[in-house]
CSV table of C-alpha atoms in Angstrom, one decimal:
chain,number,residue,atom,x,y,z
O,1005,UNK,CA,226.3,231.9,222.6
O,1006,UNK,CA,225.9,231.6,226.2
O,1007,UNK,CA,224.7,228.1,227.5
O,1008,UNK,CA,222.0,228.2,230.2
O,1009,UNK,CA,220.4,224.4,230.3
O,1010,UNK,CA,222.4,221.5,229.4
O,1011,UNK,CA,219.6,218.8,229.6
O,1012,UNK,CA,221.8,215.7,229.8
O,1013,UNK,CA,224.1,216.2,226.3
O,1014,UNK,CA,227.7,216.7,225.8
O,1015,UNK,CA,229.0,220.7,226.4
O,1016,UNK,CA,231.3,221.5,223.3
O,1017,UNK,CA,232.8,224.4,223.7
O,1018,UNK,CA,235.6,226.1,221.1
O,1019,UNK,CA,238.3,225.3,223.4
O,1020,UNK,CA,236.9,221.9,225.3
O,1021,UNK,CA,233.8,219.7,225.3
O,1022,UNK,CA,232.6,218.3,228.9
O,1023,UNK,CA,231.1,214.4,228.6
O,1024,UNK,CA,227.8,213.8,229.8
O,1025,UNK,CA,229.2,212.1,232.9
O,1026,UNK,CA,231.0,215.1,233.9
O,1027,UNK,CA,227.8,217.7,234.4
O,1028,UNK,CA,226.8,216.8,238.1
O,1029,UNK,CA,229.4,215.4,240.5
O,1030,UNK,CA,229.7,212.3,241.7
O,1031,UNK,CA,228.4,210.2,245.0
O,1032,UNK,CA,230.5,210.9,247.6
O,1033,UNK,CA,233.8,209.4,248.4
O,1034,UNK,CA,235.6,209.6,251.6
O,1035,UNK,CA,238.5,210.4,251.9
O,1036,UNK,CA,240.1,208.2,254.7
O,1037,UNK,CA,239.1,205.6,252.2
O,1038,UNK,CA,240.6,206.9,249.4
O,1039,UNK,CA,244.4,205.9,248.2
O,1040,UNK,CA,246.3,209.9,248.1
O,1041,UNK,CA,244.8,211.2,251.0
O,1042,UNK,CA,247.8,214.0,251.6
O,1043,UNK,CA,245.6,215.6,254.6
O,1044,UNK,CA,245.2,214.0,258.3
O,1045,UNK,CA,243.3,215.2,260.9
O,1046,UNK,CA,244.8,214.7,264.3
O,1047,UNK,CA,242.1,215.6,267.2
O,1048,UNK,CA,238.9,216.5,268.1
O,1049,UNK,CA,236.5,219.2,269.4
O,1050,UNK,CA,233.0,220.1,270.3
O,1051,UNK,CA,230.7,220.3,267.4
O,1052,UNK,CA,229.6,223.5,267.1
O,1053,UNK,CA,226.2,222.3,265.8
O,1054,UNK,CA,225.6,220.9,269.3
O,1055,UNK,CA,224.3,222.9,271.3
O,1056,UNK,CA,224.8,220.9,274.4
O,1057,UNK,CA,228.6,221.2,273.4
O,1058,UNK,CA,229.0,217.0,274.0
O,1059,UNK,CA,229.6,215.5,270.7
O,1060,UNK,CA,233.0,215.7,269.2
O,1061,UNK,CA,234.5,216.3,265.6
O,1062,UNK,CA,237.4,216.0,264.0
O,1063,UNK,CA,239.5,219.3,264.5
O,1064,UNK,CA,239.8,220.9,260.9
O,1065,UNK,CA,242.3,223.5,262.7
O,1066,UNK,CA,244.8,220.6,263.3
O,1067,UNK,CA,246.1,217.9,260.2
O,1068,UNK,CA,249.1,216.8,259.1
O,1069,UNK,CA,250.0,217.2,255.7
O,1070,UNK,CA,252.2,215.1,253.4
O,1071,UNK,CA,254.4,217.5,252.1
O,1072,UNK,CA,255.5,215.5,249.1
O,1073,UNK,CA,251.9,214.0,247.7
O,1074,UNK,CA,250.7,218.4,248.8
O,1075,UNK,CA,253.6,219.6,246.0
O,1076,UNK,CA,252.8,216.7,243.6
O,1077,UNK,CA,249.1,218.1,243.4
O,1078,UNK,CA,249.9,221.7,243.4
O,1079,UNK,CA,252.7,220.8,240.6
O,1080,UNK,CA,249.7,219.2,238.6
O,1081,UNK,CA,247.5,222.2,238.8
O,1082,UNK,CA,250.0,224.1,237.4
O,1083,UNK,CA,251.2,221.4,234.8
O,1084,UNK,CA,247.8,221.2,233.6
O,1085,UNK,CA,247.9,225.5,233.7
O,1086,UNK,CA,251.2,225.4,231.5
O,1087,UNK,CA,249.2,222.8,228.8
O,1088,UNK,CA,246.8,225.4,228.1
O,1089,UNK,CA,248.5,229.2,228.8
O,1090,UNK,CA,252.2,228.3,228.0
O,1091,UNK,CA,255.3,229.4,230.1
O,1092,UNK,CA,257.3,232.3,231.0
O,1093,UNK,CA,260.5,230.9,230.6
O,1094,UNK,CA,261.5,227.8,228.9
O,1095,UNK,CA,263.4,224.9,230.1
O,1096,UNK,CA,266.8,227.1,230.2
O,1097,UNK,CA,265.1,230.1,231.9
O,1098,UNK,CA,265.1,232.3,229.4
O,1099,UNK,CA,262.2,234.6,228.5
O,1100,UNK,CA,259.8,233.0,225.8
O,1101,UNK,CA,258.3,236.4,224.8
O,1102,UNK,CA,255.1,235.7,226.1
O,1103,UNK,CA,252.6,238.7,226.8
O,1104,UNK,CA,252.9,239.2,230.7
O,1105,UNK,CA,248.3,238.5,230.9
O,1106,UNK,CA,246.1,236.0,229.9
O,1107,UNK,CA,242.7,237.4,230.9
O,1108,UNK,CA,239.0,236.0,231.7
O,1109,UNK,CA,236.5,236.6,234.2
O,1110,UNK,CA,235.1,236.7,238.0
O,1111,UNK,CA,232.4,234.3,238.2
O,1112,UNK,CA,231.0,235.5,241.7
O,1113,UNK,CA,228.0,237.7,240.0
O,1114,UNK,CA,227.7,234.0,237.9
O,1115,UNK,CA,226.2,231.8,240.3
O,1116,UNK,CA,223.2,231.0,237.7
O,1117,UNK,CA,225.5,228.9,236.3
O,1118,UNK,CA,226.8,225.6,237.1
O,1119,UNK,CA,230.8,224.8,237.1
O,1120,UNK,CA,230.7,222.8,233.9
O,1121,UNK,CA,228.5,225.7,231.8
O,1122,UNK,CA,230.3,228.4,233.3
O,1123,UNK,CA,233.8,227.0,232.1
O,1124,UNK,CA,232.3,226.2,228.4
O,1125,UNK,CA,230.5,230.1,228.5
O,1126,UNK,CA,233.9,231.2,229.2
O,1127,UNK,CA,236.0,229.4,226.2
O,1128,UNK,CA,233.5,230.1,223.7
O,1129,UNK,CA,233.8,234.4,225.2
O,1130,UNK,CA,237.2,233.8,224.2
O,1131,UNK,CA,238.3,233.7,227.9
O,1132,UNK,CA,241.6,231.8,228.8
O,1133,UNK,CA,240.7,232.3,232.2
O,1134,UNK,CA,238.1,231.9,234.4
O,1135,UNK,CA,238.0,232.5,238.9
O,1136,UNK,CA,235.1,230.5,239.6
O,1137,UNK,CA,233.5,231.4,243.1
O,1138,UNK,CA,232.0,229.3,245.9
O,1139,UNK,CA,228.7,229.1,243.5
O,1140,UNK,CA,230.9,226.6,241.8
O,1141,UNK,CA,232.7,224.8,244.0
O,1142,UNK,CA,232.2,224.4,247.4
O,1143,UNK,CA,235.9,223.4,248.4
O,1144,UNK,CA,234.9,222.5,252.0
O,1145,UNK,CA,232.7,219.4,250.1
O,1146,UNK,CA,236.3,219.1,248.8
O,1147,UNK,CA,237.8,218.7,252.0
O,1148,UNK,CA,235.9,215.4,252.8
O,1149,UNK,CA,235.5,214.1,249.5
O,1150,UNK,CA,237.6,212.8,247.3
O,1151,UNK,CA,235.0,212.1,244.1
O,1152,UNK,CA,233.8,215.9,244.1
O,1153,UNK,CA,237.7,216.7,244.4
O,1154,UNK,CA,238.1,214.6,241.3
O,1155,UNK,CA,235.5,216.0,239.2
O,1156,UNK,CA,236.2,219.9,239.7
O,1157,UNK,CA,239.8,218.4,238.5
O,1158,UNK,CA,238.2,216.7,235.5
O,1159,UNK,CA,235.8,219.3,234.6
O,1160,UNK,CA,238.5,222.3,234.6
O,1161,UNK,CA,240.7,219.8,232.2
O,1162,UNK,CA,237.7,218.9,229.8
O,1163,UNK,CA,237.1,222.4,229.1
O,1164,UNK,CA,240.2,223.8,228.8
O,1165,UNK,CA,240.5,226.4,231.3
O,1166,UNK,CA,242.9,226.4,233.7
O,1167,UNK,CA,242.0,226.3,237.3
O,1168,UNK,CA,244.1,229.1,239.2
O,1169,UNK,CA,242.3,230.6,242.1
O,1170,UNK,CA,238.9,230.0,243.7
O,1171,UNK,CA,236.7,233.2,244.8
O,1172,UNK,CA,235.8,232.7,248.1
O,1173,UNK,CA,234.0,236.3,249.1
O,1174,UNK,CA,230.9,235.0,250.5
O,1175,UNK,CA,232.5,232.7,253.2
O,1176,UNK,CA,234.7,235.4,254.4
O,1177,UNK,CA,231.7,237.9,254.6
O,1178,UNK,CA,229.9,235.5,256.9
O,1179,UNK,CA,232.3,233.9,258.7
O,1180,UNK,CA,233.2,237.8,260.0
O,1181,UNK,CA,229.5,239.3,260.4
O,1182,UNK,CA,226.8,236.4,260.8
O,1183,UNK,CA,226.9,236.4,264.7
O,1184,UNK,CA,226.4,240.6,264.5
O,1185,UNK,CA,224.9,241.9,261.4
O,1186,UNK,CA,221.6,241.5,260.4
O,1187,UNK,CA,221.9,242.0,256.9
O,1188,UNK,CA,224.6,239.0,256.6
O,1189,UNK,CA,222.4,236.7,259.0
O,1190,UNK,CA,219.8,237.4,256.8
O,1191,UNK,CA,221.9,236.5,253.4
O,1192,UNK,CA,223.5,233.5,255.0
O,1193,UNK,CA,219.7,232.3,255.6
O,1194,UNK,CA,220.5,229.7,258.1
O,1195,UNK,CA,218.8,228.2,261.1
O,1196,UNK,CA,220.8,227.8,263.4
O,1197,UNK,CA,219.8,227.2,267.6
O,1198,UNK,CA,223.2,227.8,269.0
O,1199,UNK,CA,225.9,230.2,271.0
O,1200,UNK,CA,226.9,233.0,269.0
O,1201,UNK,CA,230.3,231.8,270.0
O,1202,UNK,CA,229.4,228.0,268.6
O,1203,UNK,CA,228.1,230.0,265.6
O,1204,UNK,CA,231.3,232.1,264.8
O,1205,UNK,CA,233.1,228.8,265.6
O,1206,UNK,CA,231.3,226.6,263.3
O,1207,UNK,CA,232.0,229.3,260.3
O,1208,UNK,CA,235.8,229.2,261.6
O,1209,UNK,CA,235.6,225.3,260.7
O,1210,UNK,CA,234.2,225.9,257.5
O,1211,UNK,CA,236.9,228.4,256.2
O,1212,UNK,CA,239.6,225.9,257.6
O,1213,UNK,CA,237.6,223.3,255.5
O,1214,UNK,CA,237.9,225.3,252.5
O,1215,UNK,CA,241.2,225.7,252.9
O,1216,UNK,CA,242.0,222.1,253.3
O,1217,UNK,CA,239.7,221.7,250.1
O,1218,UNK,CA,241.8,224.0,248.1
O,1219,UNK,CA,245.3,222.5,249.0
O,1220,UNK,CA,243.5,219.0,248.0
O,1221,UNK,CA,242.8,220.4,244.5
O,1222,UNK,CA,246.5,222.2,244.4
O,1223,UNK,CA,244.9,225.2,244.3
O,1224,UNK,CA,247.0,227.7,246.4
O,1225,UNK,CA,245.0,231.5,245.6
O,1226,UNK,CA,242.0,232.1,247.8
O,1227,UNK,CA,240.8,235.6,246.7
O,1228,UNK,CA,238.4,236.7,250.0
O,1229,UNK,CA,237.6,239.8,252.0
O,1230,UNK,CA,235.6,239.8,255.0
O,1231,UNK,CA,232.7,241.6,256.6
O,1232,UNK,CA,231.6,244.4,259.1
O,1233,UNK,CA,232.8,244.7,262.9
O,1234,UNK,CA,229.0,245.3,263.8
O,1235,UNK,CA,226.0,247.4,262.6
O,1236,UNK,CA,228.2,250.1,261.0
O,1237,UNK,CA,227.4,252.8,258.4
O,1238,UNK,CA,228.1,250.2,255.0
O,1239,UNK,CA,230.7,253.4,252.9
O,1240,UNK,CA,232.3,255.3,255.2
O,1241,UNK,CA,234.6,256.6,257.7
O,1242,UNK,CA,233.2,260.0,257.8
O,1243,UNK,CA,230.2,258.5,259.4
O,1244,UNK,CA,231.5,256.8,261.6
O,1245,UNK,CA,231.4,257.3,265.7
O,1246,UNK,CA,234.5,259.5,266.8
O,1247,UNK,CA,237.5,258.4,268.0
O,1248,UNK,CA,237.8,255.3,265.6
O,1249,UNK,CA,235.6,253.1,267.9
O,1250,UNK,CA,234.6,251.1,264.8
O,1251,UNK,CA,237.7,250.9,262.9
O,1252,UNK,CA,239.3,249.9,266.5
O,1253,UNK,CA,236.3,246.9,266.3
O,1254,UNK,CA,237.4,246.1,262.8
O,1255,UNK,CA,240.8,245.4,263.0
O,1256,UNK,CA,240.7,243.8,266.8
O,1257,UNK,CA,238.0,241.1,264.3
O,1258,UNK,CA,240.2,240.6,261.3
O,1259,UNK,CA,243.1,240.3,263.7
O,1260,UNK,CA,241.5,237.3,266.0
O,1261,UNK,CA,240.1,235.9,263.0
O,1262,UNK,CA,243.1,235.6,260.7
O,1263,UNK,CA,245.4,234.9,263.4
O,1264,UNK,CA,244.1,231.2,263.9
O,1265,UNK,CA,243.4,230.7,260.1
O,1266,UNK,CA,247.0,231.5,258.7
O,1267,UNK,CA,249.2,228.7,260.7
O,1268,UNK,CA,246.7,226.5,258.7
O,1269,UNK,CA,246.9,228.1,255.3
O,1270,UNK,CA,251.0,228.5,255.9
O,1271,UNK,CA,250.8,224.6,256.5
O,1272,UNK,CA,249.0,224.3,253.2
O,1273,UNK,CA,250.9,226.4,250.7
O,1274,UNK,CA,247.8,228.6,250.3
O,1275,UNK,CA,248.1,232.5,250.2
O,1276,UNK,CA,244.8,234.2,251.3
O,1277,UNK,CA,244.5,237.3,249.1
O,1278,UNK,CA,242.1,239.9,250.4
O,1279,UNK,CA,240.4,243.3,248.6
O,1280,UNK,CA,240.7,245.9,250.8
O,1281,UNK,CA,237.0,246.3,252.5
O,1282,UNK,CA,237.1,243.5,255.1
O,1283,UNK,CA,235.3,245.9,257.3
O,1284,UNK,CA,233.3,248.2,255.8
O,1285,UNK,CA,233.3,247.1,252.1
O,1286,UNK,CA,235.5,249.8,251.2
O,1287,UNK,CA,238.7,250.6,253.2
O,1288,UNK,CA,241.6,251.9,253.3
O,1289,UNK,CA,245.5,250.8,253.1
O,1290,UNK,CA,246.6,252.0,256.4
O,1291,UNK,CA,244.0,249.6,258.1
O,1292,UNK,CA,245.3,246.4,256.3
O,1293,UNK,CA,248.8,247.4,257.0
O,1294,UNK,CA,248.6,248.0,260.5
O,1295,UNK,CA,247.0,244.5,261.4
O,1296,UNK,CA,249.2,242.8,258.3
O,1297,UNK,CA,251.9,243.7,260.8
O,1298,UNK,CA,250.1,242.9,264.2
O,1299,UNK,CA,250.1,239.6,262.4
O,1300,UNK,CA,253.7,239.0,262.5
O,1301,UNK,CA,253.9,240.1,258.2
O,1302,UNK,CA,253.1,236.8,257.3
O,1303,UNK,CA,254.2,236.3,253.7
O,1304,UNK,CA,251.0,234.1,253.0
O,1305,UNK,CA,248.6,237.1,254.0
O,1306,UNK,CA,248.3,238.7,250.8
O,1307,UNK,CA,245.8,241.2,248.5
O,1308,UNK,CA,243.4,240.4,245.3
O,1309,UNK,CA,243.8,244.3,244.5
O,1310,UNK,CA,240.6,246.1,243.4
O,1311,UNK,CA,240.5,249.9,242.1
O,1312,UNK,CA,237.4,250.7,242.8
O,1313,UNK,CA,237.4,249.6,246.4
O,1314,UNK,CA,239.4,252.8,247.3
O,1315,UNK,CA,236.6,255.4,248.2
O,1316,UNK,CA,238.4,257.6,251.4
O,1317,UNK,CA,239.9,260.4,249.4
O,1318,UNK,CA,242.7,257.9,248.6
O,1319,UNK,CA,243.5,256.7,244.6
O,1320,UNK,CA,244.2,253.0,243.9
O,1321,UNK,CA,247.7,254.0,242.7
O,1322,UNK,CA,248.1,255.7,245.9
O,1323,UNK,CA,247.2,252.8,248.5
O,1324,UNK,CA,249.2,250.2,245.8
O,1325,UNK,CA,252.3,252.6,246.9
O,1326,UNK,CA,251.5,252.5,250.5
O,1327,UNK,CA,251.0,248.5,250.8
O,1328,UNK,CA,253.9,247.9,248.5
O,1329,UNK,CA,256.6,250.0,250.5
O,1330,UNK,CA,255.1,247.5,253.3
O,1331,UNK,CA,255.7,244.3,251.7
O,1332,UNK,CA,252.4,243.5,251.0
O,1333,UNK,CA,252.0,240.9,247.9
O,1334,UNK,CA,249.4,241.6,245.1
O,1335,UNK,CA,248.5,238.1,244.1
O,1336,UNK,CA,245.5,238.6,242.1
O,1337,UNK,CA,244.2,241.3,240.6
O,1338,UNK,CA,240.4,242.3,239.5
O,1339,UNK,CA,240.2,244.8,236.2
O,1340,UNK,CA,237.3,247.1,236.2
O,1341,UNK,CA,236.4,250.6,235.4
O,1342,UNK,CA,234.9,252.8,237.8
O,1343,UNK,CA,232.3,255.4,236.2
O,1344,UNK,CA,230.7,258.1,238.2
O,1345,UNK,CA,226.9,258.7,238.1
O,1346,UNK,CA,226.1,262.3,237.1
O,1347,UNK,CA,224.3,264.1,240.1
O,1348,UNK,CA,225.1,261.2,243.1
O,1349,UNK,CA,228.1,261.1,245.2
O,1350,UNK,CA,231.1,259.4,245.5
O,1351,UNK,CA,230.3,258.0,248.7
O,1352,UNK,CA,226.6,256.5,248.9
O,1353,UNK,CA,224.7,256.3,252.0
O,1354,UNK,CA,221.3,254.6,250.6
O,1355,UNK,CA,222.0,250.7,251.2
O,1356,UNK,CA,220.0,250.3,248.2
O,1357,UNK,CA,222.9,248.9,245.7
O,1358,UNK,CA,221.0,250.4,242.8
O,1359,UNK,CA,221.5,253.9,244.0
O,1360,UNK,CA,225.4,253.9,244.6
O,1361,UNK,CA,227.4,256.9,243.8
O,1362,UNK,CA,229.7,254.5,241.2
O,1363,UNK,CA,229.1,251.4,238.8
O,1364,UNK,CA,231.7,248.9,238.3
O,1365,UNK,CA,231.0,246.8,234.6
O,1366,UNK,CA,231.8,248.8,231.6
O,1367,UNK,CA,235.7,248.8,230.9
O,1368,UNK,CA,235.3,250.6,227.7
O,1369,UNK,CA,233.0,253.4,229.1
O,1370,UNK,CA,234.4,256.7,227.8
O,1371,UNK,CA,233.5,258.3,231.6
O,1372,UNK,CA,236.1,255.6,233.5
O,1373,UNK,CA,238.2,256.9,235.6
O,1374,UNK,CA,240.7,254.3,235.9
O,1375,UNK,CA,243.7,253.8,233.3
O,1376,UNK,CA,243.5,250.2,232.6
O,1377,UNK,CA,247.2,250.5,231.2
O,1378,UNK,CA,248.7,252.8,234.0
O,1379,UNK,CA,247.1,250.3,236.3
O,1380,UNK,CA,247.8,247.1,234.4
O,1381,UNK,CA,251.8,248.5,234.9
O,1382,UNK,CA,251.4,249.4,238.1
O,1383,UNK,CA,250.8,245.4,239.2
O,1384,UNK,CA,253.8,244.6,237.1
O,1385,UNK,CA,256.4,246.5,239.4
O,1386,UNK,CA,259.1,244.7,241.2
O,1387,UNK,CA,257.9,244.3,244.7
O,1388,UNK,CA,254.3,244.2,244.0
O,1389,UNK,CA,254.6,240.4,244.0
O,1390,UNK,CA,252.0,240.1,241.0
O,1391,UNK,CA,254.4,239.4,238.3
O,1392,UNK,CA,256.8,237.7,241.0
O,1393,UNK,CA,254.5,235.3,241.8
O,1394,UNK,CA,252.8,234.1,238.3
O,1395,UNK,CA,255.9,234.8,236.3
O,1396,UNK,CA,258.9,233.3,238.3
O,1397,UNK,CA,257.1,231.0,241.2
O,1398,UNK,CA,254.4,229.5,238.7
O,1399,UNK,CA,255.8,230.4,235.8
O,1400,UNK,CA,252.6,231.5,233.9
O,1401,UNK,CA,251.0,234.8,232.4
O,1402,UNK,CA,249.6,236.8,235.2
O,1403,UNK,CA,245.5,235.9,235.4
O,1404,UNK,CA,243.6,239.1,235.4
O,1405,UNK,CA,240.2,238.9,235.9
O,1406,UNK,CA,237.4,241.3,234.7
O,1407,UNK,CA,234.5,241.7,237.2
O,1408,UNK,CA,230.8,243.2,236.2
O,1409,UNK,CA,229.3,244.8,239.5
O,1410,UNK,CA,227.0,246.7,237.6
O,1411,UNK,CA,223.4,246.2,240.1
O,1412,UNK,CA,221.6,247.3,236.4
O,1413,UNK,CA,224.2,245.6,234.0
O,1414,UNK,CA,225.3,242.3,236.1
O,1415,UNK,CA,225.2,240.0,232.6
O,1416,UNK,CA,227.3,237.6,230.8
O,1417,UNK,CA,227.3,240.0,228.0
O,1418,UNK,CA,228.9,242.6,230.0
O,1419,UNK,CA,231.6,240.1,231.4
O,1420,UNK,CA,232.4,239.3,227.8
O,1421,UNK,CA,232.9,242.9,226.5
O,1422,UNK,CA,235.3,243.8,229.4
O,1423,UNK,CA,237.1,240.6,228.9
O,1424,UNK,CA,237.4,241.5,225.1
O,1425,UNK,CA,238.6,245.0,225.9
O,1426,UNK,CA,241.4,243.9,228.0
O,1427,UNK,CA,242.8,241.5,225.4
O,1428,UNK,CA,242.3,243.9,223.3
O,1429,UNK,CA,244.4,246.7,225.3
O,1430,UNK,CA,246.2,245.1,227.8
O,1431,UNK,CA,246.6,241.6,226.1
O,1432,UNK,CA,249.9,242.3,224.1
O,1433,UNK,CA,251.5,244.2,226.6
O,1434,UNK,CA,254.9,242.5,227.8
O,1435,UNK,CA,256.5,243.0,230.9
O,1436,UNK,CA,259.0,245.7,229.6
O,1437,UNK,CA,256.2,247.7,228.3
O,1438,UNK,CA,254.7,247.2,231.4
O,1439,UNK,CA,257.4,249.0,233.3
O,1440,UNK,CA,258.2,251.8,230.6
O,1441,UNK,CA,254.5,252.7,230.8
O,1442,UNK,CA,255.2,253.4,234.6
O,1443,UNK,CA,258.0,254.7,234.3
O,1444,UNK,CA,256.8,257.4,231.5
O,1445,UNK,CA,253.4,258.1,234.2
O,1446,UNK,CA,256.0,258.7,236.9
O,1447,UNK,CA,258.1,261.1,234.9
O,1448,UNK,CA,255.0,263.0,233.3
């Protein structure tokens, strides 16, 4: 049964129960006046919400970080992780058998419901994970305060799911398009009287915020992707102008953008793990390769892989082999089917989402076109990083999260049947049948 209203009692839950104090955060607490703070800042800058440019801030581009309290925390999260999903290997390093997924949802198309609801709805689904988005925690609040920091902590524990990765989609879409495209100015819904340069740098300082918010919770997976160049067709190179004009716009963008965010997230332990549409929702491999290498290949600069965002003629499987022969790192993964509309194309020009030539929800649909177990090996391989990074670095299950996009189907309900279908398919799979399923695709 799905909780909507909680009207001041305890949440039970099958696999937790969140106390009445726990259901709305705290008063704030400052940092700088709390014992543990692990992150400094170290100078100052115009405030981009002057507009006369005069009064100064602290500089959330520039801290120093403790590196010993920074591994304590991020060796909690995962402490806390092992409590509830158990470990890949025991304390000799030896395999303990355990299926390579755990599996739960994407709460981004959840933002109805708070962080304490949201984490009961998920253990009574069944869920042993959950990716809340910035709907549930706003981890720039947790770069400043150490109270909310502390009860996103205490809330994940009380409930008994683990707290992996934060979705952070909607920051990324501004922080790229709000100074340029309508449609996201109109969505971020903001009045703001500045620059458009103080404006792109104000939504610079809150990404660096949420970045300093994650490292304070010892979170270290930011899944993201990023917005439009300018007033671009939305699915599309084919209409596009010639000569790559756009895609040129795009990747000069992502590339100013990320190259002052990633000395910060490399300073923090975090890896910021992008689906491949920064630019015009749906992309393709080529483009995140060539400006993952303009970048230098930084190891931290990752993907949160997504079939269906692979709509240029190219198959997921396909850009997986191209980004992997790059050294790209899967990190996190979304599961979801992709089911084609009879009578509507592939690639939809209406903006209206209800009219899109493909729906995202229903992983049991007999029409998919995705093979959740071809594609569940696939992310297993050696060199995809997936399995390297949850397996051996954290050693836990890999998290896979099932996502509804469905603009008629968006519910709980459907969230809870695709969750069910992967732990019913892909849940007993272990990491050798996830390579002998590859292997036996590759020599069919």
């Amino acid at each position: 049964m799905k909780i909507m209203t909680t009207d001041l009692q305890p949440l039970k839950g099958t696999k937790g129960e969140i106390p009445v104090d726990l259901l709305v955060p705290p008063s704030p607490k400052l940092w700088e006046t709390t014992p543990g703070n692990l992150i400094t800042y170290t100078d100052v800058v115009s405030d981009p919400m002057d507009p006369s440019g005069q009064l100064k801030v602290p500089n959330p581009l520039t801290v120093t970080v403790d590196a010993l309290r920074l591994a304590k925390e991020q060796k909690g999260l995962l402490s806390a992780a092992h409590a509830l999903l158990g470990q890949m290997y025991d304390e000799k390093k030896q395999p303990t058998g355990k299926p390579a997924y755990v599996f739960g949802g994407e709460a981004a198309q959840h933002g109805d419901q708070s962080l304490p609801v949201l984490l009961i709805n998920a253990g009574n689904a069944g869920f042993d994970v959950m990716q809340p988005s910035g709907n549930h925690i706003d981890l720039a609040r947790c770069a400043d305060d150490a109270a909310y920091c502390d009860w996103v902590k205490q809330v994940h524990v009380s409930s008994g799911i683990p707290l992996l990765s934060v979705s952070v989609h909607m920051d990324g879409y501004f922080l790229f398009s709000v100074t340029h495209v309508k449609r996201a100015r109109a969505i971020w819904g903001q009045k703001f009287e500045g620059t458009d340069e103080q404006l792109q740098e104000l939504l610079l300082h809150r990404m660096a915020k949420i970045l300093i918010g994650a490292a304070r919770l010892g979170v270290r997976v930011l899944h993201l992707f990023f917005g439009q160049p300018g007033e671009v067709p939305y699915y599309g190179w084919p209409f596009h102008e010639k000569n790559g004009a756009n895609v040129a716009a795009m990747r000069q963008r992502f590339y100013d953008i990320m190259n002052r965010l990633l000395p910060l997230a490399k300073l923090l332990g975090i890896y910021l793990c992008h689906e491949i549409h920064f630019g015009t929702i749906a992309l393709n491999a080529d483009d995140y390769i060539f400006v993952w290498k303009q970048l230098g290949c930084p190891d931290n600069l990752c993907l949160g892989f997504d079939p269906s965002h692979f709509w240029h003629g190219e198959p997921w499987w396909v850009a997986l082999d191209k980004l992997r022969a790059a050294g790209i790192k899967v990190v996190v993964a979304h599961f979801k089917q992709a089911v084609l509309l009879d009578g509507r194309p592939t690639l939809g020009l209406d903006h209206d989402d209800r009219r899109r030539g493909m729906m995202f929800s229903s992983l049991d649909a007999t029409s998919g076109i995705v093979d959740m177990n071809l594609y569940a090996g696939q992310l297993t391989l050696p060199g995809t990083g997936l399995a390297e990074f949850w397996h051996q670095v954290c050693n836990l299950p890999i998290p896979g999260y099932a996502e509804a996009e469905d603009p008629h189907w968006n519910t709980w309900d459907i969230l809870v049947r695709g969750v069910g279908y992967l732990q019913r398919t892909i849940g007993p799979m272990r990491l050798a049948q996830a390579h002998f399923t590859e292997a036996m695709a590759l020599k069919a």
